[in-house]
Tab-separated table of C-alpha atoms and ligand atoms in Angstrom:
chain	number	residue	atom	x	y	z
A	2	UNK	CA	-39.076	8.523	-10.320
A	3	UNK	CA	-37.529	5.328	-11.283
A	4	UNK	CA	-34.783	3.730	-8.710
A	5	UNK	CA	-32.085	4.312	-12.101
A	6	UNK	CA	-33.004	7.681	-13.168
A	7	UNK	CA	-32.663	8.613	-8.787
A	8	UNK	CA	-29.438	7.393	-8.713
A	9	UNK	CA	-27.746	9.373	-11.697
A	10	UNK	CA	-29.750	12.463	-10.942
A	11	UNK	CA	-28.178	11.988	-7.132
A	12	UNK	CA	-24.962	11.537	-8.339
A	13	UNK	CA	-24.687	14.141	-10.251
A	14	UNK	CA	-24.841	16.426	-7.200
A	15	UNK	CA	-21.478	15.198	-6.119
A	16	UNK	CA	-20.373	15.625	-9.555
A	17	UNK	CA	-17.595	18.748	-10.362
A	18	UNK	CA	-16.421	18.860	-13.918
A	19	UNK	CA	-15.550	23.234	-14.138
A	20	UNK	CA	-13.225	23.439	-11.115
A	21	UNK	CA	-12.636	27.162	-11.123
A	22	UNK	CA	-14.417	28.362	-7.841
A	23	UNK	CA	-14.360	25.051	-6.089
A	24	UNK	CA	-14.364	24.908	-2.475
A	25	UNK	CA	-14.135	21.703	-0.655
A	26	UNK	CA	-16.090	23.500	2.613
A	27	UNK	CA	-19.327	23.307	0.204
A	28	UNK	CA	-19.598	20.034	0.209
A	29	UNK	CA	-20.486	17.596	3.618
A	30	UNK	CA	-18.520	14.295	4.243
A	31	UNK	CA	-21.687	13.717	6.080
A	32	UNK	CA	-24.275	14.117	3.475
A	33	UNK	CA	-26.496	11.526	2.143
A	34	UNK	CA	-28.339	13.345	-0.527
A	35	UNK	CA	-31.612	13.988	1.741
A	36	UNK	CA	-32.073	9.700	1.719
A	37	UNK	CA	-32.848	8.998	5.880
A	38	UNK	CA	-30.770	6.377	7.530
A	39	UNK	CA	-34.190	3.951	7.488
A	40	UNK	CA	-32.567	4.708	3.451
A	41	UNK	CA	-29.770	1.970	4.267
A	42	UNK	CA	-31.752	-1.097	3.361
A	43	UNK	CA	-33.555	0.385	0.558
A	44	UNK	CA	-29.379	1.739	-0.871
A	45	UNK	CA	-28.812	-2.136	-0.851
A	46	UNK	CA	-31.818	-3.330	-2.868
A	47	UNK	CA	-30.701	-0.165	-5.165
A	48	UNK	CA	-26.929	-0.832	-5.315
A	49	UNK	CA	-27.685	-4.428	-6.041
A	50	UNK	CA	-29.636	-3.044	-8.814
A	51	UNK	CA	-26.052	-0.696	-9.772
A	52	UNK	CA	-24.322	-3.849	-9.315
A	53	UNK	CA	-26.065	-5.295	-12.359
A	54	UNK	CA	-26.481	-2.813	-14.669
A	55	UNK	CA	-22.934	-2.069	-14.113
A	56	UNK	CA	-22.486	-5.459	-15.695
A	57	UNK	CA	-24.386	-5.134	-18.497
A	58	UNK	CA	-22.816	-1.880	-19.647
A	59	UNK	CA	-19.566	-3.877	-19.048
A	60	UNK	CA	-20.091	-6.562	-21.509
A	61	UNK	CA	-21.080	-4.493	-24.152
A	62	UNK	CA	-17.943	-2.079	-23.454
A	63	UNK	CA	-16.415	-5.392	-23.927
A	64	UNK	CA	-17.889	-6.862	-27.167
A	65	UNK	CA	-17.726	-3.363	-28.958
A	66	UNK	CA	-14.034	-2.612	-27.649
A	67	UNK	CA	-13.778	0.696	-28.933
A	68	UNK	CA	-14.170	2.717	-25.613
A	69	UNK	CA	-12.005	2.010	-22.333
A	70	UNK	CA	-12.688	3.885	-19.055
A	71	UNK	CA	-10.346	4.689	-16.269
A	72	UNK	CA	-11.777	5.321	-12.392
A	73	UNK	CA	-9.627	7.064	-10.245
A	74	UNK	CA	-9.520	6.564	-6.284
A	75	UNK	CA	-8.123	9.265	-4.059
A	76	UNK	CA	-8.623	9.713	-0.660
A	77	UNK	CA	-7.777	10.163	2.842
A	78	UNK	CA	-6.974	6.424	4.896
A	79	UNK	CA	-9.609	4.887	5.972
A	80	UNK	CA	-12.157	6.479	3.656
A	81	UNK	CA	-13.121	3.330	1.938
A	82	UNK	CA	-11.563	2.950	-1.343
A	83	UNK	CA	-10.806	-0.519	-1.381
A	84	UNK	CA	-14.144	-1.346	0.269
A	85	UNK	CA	-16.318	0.978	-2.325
A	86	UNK	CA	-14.323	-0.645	-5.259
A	87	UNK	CA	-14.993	-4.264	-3.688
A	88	UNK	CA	-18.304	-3.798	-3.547
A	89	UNK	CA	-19.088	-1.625	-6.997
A	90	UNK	CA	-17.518	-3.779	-9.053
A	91	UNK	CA	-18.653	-6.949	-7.682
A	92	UNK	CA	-20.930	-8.267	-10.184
A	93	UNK	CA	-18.521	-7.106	-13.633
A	94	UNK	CA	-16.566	-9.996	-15.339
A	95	UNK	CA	-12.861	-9.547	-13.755
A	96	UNK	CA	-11.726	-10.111	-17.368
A	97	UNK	CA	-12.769	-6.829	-17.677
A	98	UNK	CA	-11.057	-5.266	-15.335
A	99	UNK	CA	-7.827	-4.097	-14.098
A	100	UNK	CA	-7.162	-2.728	-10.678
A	101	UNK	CA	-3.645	-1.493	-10.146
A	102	UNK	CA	-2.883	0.053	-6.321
A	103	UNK	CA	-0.222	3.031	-6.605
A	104	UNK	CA	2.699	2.987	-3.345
A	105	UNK	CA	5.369	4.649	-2.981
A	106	UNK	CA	7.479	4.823	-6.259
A	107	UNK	CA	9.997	1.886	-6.616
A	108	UNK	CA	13.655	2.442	-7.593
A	109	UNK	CA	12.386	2.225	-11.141
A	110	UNK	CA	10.205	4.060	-11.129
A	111	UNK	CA	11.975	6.890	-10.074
A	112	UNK	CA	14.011	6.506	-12.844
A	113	UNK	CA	11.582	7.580	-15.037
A	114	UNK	CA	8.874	10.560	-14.886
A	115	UNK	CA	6.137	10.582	-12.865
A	116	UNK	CA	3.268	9.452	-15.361
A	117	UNK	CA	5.359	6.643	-16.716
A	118	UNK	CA	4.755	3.649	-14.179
A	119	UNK	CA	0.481	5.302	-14.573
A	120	UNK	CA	0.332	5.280	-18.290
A	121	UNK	CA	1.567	1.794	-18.314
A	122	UNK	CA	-1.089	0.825	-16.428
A	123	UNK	CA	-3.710	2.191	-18.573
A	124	UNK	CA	-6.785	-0.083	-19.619
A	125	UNK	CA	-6.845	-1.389	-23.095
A	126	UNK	CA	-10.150	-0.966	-25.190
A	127	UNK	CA	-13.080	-2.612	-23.892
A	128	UNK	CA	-11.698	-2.625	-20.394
A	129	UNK	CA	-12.275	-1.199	-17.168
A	130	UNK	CA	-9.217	0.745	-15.203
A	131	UNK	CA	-9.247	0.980	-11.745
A	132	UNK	CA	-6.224	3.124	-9.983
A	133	UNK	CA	-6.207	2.556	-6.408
A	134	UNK	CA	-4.086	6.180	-6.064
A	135	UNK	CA	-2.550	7.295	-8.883
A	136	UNK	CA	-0.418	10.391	-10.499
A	137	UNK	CA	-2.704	12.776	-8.316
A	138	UNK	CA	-0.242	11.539	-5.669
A	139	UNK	CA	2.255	13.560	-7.266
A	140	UNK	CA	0.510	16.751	-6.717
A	141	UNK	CA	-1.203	15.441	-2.832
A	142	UNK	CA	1.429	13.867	-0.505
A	143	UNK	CA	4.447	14.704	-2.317
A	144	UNK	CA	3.389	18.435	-1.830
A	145	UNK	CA	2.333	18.011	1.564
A	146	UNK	CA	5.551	16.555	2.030
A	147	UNK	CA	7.848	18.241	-0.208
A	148	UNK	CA	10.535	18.671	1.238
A	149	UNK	CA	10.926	14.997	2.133
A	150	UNK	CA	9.827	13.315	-1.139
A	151	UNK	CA	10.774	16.054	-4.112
A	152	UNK	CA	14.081	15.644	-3.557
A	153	UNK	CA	13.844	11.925	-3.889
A	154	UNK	CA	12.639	11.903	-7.557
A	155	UNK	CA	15.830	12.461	-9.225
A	156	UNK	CA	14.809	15.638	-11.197
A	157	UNK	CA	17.052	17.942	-12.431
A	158	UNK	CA	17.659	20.643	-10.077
A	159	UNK	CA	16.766	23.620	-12.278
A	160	UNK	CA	13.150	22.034	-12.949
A	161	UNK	CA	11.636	22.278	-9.397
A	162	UNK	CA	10.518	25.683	-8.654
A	163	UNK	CA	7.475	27.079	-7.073
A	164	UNK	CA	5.448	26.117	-10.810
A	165	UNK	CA	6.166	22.290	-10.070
A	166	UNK	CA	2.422	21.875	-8.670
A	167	UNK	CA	0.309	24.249	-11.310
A	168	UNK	CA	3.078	22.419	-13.799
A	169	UNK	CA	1.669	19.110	-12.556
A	170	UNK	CA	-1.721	20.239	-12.648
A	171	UNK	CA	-1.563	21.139	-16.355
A	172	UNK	CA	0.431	17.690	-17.248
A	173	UNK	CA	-2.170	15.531	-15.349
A	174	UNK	CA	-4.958	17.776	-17.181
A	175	UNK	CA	-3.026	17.354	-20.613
A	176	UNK	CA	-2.803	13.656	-20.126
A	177	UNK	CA	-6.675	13.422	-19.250
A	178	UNK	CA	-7.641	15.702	-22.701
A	179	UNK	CA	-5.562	13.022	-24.867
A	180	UNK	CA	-7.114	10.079	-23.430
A	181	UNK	CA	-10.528	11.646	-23.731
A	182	UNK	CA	-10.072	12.614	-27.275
A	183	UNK	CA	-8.606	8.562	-28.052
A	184	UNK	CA	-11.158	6.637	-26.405
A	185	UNK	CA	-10.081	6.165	-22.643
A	186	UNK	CA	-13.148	8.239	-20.424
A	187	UNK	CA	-11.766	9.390	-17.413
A	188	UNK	CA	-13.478	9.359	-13.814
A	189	UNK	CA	-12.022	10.709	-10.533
A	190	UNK	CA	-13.232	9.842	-6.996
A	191	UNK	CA	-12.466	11.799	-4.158
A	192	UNK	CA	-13.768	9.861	-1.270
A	193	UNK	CA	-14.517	12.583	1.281
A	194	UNK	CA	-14.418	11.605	4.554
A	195	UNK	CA	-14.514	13.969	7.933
A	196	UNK	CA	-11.377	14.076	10.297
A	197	UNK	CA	-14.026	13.035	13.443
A	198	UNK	CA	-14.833	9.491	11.276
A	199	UNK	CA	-11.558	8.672	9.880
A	200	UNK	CA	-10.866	8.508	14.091
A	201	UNK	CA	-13.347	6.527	14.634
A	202	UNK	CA	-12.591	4.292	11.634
A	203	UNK	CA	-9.067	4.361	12.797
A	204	UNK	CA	-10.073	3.083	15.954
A	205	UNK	CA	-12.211	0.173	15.023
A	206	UNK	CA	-9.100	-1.217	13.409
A	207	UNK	CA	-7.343	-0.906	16.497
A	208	UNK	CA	-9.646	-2.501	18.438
A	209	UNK	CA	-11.034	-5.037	16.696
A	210	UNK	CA	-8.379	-7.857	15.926
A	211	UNK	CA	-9.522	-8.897	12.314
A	212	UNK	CA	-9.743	-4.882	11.340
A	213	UNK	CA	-5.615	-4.529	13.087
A	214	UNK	CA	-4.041	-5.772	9.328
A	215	UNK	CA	-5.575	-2.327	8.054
A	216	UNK	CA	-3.858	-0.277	10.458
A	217	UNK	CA	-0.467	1.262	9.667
A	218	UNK	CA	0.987	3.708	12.709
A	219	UNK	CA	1.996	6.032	9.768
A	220	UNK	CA	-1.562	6.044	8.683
A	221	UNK	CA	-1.751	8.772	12.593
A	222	UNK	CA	1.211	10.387	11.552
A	223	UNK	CA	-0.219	11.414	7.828
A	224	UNK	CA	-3.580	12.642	9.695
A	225	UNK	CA	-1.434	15.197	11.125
A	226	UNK	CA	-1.308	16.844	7.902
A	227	UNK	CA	-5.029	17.110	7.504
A	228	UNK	CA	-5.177	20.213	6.686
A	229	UNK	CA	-3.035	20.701	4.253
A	230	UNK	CA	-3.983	17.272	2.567
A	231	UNK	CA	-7.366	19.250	2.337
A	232	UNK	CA	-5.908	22.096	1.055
A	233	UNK	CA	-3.836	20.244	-1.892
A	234	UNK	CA	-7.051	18.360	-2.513
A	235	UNK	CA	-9.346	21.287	-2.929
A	236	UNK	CA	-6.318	22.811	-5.068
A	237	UNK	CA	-5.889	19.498	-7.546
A	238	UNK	CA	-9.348	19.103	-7.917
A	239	UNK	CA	-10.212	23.201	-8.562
A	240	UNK	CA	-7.390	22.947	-10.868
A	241	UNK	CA	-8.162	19.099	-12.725
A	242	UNK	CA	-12.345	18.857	-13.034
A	243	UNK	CA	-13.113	19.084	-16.759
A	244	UNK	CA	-15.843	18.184	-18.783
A	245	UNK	CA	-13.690	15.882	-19.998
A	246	UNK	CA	-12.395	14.245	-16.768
A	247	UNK	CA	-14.721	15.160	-13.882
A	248	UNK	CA	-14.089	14.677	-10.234
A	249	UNK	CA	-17.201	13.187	-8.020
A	250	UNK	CA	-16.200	14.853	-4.634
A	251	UNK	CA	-18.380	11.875	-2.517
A	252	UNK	CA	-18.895	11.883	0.792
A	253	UNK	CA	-17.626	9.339	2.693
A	254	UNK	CA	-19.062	9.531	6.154
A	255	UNK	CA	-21.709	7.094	5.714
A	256	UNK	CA	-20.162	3.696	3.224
A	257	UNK	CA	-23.557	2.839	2.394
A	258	UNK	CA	-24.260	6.075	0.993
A	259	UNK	CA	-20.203	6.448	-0.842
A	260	UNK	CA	-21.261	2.775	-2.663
A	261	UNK	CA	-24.514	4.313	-4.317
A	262	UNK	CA	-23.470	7.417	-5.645
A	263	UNK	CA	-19.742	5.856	-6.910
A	264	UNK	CA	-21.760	2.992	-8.343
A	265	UNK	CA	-24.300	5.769	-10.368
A	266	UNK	CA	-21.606	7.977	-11.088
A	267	UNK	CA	-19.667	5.321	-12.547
A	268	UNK	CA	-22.943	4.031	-14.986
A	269	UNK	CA	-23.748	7.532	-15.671
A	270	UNK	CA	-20.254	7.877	-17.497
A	271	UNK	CA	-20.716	4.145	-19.275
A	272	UNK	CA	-24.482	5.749	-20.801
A	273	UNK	CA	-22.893	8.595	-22.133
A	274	UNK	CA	-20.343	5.839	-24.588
A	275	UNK	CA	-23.830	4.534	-26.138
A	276	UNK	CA	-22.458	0.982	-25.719
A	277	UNK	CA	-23.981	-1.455	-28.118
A	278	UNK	CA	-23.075	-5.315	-29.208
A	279	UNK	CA	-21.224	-4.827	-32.387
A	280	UNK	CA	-23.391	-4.746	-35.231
A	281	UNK	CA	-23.298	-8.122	-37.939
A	282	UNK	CA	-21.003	-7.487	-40.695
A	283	UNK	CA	-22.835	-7.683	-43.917
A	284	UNK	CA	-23.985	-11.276	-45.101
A	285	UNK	CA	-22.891	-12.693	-41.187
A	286	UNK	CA	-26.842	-13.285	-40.353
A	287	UNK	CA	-26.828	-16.137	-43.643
A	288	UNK	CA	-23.558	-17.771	-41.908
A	289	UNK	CA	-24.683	-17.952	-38.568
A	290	UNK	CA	-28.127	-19.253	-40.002
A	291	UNK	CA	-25.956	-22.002	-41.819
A	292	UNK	CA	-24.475	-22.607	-38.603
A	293	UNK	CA	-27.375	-23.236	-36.959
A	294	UNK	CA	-28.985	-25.261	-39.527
A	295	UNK	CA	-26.124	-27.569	-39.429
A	296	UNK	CA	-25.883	-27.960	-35.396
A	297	UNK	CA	-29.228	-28.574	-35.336
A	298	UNK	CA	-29.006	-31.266	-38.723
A	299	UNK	CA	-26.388	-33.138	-36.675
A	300	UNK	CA	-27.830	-36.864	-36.045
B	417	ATP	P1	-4.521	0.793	2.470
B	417	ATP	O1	-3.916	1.584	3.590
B	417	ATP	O2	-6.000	0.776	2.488
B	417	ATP	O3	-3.907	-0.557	2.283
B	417	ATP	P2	-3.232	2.696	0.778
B	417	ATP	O4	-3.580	3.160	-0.603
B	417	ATP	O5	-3.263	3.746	1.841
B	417	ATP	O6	-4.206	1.536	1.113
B	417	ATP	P3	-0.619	2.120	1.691
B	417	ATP	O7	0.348	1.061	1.326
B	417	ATP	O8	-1.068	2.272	3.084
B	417	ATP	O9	-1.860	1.974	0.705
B	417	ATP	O10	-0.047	3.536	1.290
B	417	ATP	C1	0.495	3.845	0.092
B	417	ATP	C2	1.236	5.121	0.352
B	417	ATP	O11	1.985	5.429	-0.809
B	417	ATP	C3	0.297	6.287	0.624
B	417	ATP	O12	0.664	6.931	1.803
B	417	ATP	C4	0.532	7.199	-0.564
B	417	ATP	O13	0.419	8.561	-0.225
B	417	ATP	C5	1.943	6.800	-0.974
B	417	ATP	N1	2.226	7.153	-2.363
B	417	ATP	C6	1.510	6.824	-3.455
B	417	ATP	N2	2.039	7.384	-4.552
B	417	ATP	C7	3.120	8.073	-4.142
B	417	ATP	C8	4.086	8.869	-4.808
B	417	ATP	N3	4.035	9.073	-6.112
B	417	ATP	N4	5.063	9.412	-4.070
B	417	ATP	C9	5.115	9.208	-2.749
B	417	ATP	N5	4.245	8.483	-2.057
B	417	ATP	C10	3.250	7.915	-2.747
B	418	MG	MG1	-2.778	3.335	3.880
């Protein structure tokens, strides 16, 4: 089979776009699609390969700037979504693209709905869109932590009630079918990573100086939660995977492995826009002959 046609087919395993009946148990953080460790070397040569293609789809999503395409990165810490978006999108043009990293809301924010400080975000035709977190964090650690955050967000009080989360669930979904049916193809990434790696990852970064910047003492506190971060996952994403805007639920135990199938998943989605170079308007060939006749007339 050729390396391409290996890669989409394996991504597509990781791929969940009919949510009802998901369960996060069926699928492994540790899993690398039946590819051996001795794989690793052989994932490079491949991703490299990713890499460009990637770039190729890019510039024609570009030229023809009809379709735009927004990736979505959720995950636990430490599961690798800065590094997996370093290293997929390292060969595209960064005119391209647009990576926007979602925090806590500001005090402006706040003053307006949730979606508001997302949508303005959203890429413009021809353009990649890369959310670093996003809305989903409105249905993830503000309902793990509801108590705390809900009653930060200035809503009125007779519009929280137990709905608020299927309520979410339905906006977030609503807001994926419009962009789908304008132009804007929608991609989410769960990054699935397994409590036992997310230690170890956690301790690397404590123990290795140049890795201490990534560590945040909060970052212990939220893996208390773990459970129930799995549980609002498993219930976003049941809820959220559409044909329209499928979730990739990847696992994350092994980075090598995350970078491949992202990198697939994420040209699988760009075949399906049959990008093209904009076709010459009628009579354009004659001009740009002209053109060339009189560069190359030039004394
Ligand atoms: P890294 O740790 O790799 O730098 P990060 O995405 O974890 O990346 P942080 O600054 O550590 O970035 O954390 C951002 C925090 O903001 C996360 O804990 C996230 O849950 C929180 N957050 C994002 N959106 C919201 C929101 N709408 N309401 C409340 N908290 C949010
Ligand atoms: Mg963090």
């Amino acid at each position: 089979m050729k390396p391409l046609k290996k890669m989409l087919e394996l991504s597509r395993q990781f791929r969940v776009d009919k949510g009802k009946g998901f369960r996060l148990k069926d699928f492994d953080p540790a899993d690398t699609g039946g590819l051996k460790a001795g794989f690793k070397n052989e994932a490079q040569t491949l991703l490299q390969q990713g890499v460009e293609q990637l770039a190729t789809l890019q510039d024609k999503l570009y030229a023809q700037d009809r379709w735009s395409l927004l990736l979505i990165f959720q995950a636990m810490d430490a599961a690798g979504k800065d590094g997996t978006i370093k290293h997929v999108m390292s060969g595209v043009n960064p005119q391209g693209v647009q990576v926007y990293s979602f925090k806590q809301p500001s005090s402006e924010e706040l003053d307006h709905d949730y979606l508001w400080r997302c949508i303005r975000c959203l890429p413009e035709r021809g353009r990649i869109g890369i959310f670093n977190r996003s809305y989903y964090e409105e249905a993830l650690v503000v309902k793990v932590h509801s108590e705390a955050i809900l009653a930060t967000e200035k809503l009125p009080d007779e519009l929280i009630s137990k709905r608020i989360w299927k309520e979410r669930y339905e906006d977030m979904s609503a807001l994926e079918l419009h962009l789908a049916r304008n132009g804007t193809k929608v991609c989410k990434f769960f990054l699935h990573v397994s409590k036992e790696e997310q230690k170890r990852r956690f301790l690397a970064r404590l123990e290795e100086p140049a890795k201490n910047w990534k560590f945040s003492p909060a970052d212990v506190k939220e893996r208390q939660c773990w459970d129930d971060y799995q549980d609002a996952y498993e219930e976003a994403i049941r809820a959220t995977a559409k044909k329209h805007a499928p979730w990739y639920v990847v696992p994350a135990d092994h980075k090598w492995f995350t970078r491949l199938v992202v990198s697939a998943a994420v040209i699988d989605v760009m075949l399906e826009m049959n990008l093209d170079y904009p076709k010459l308007a009628p009579g354009m060939r004659e001009l740009l002959q002209r053109s060339k006749d009189e560069l190359e007339s030039e004394p």
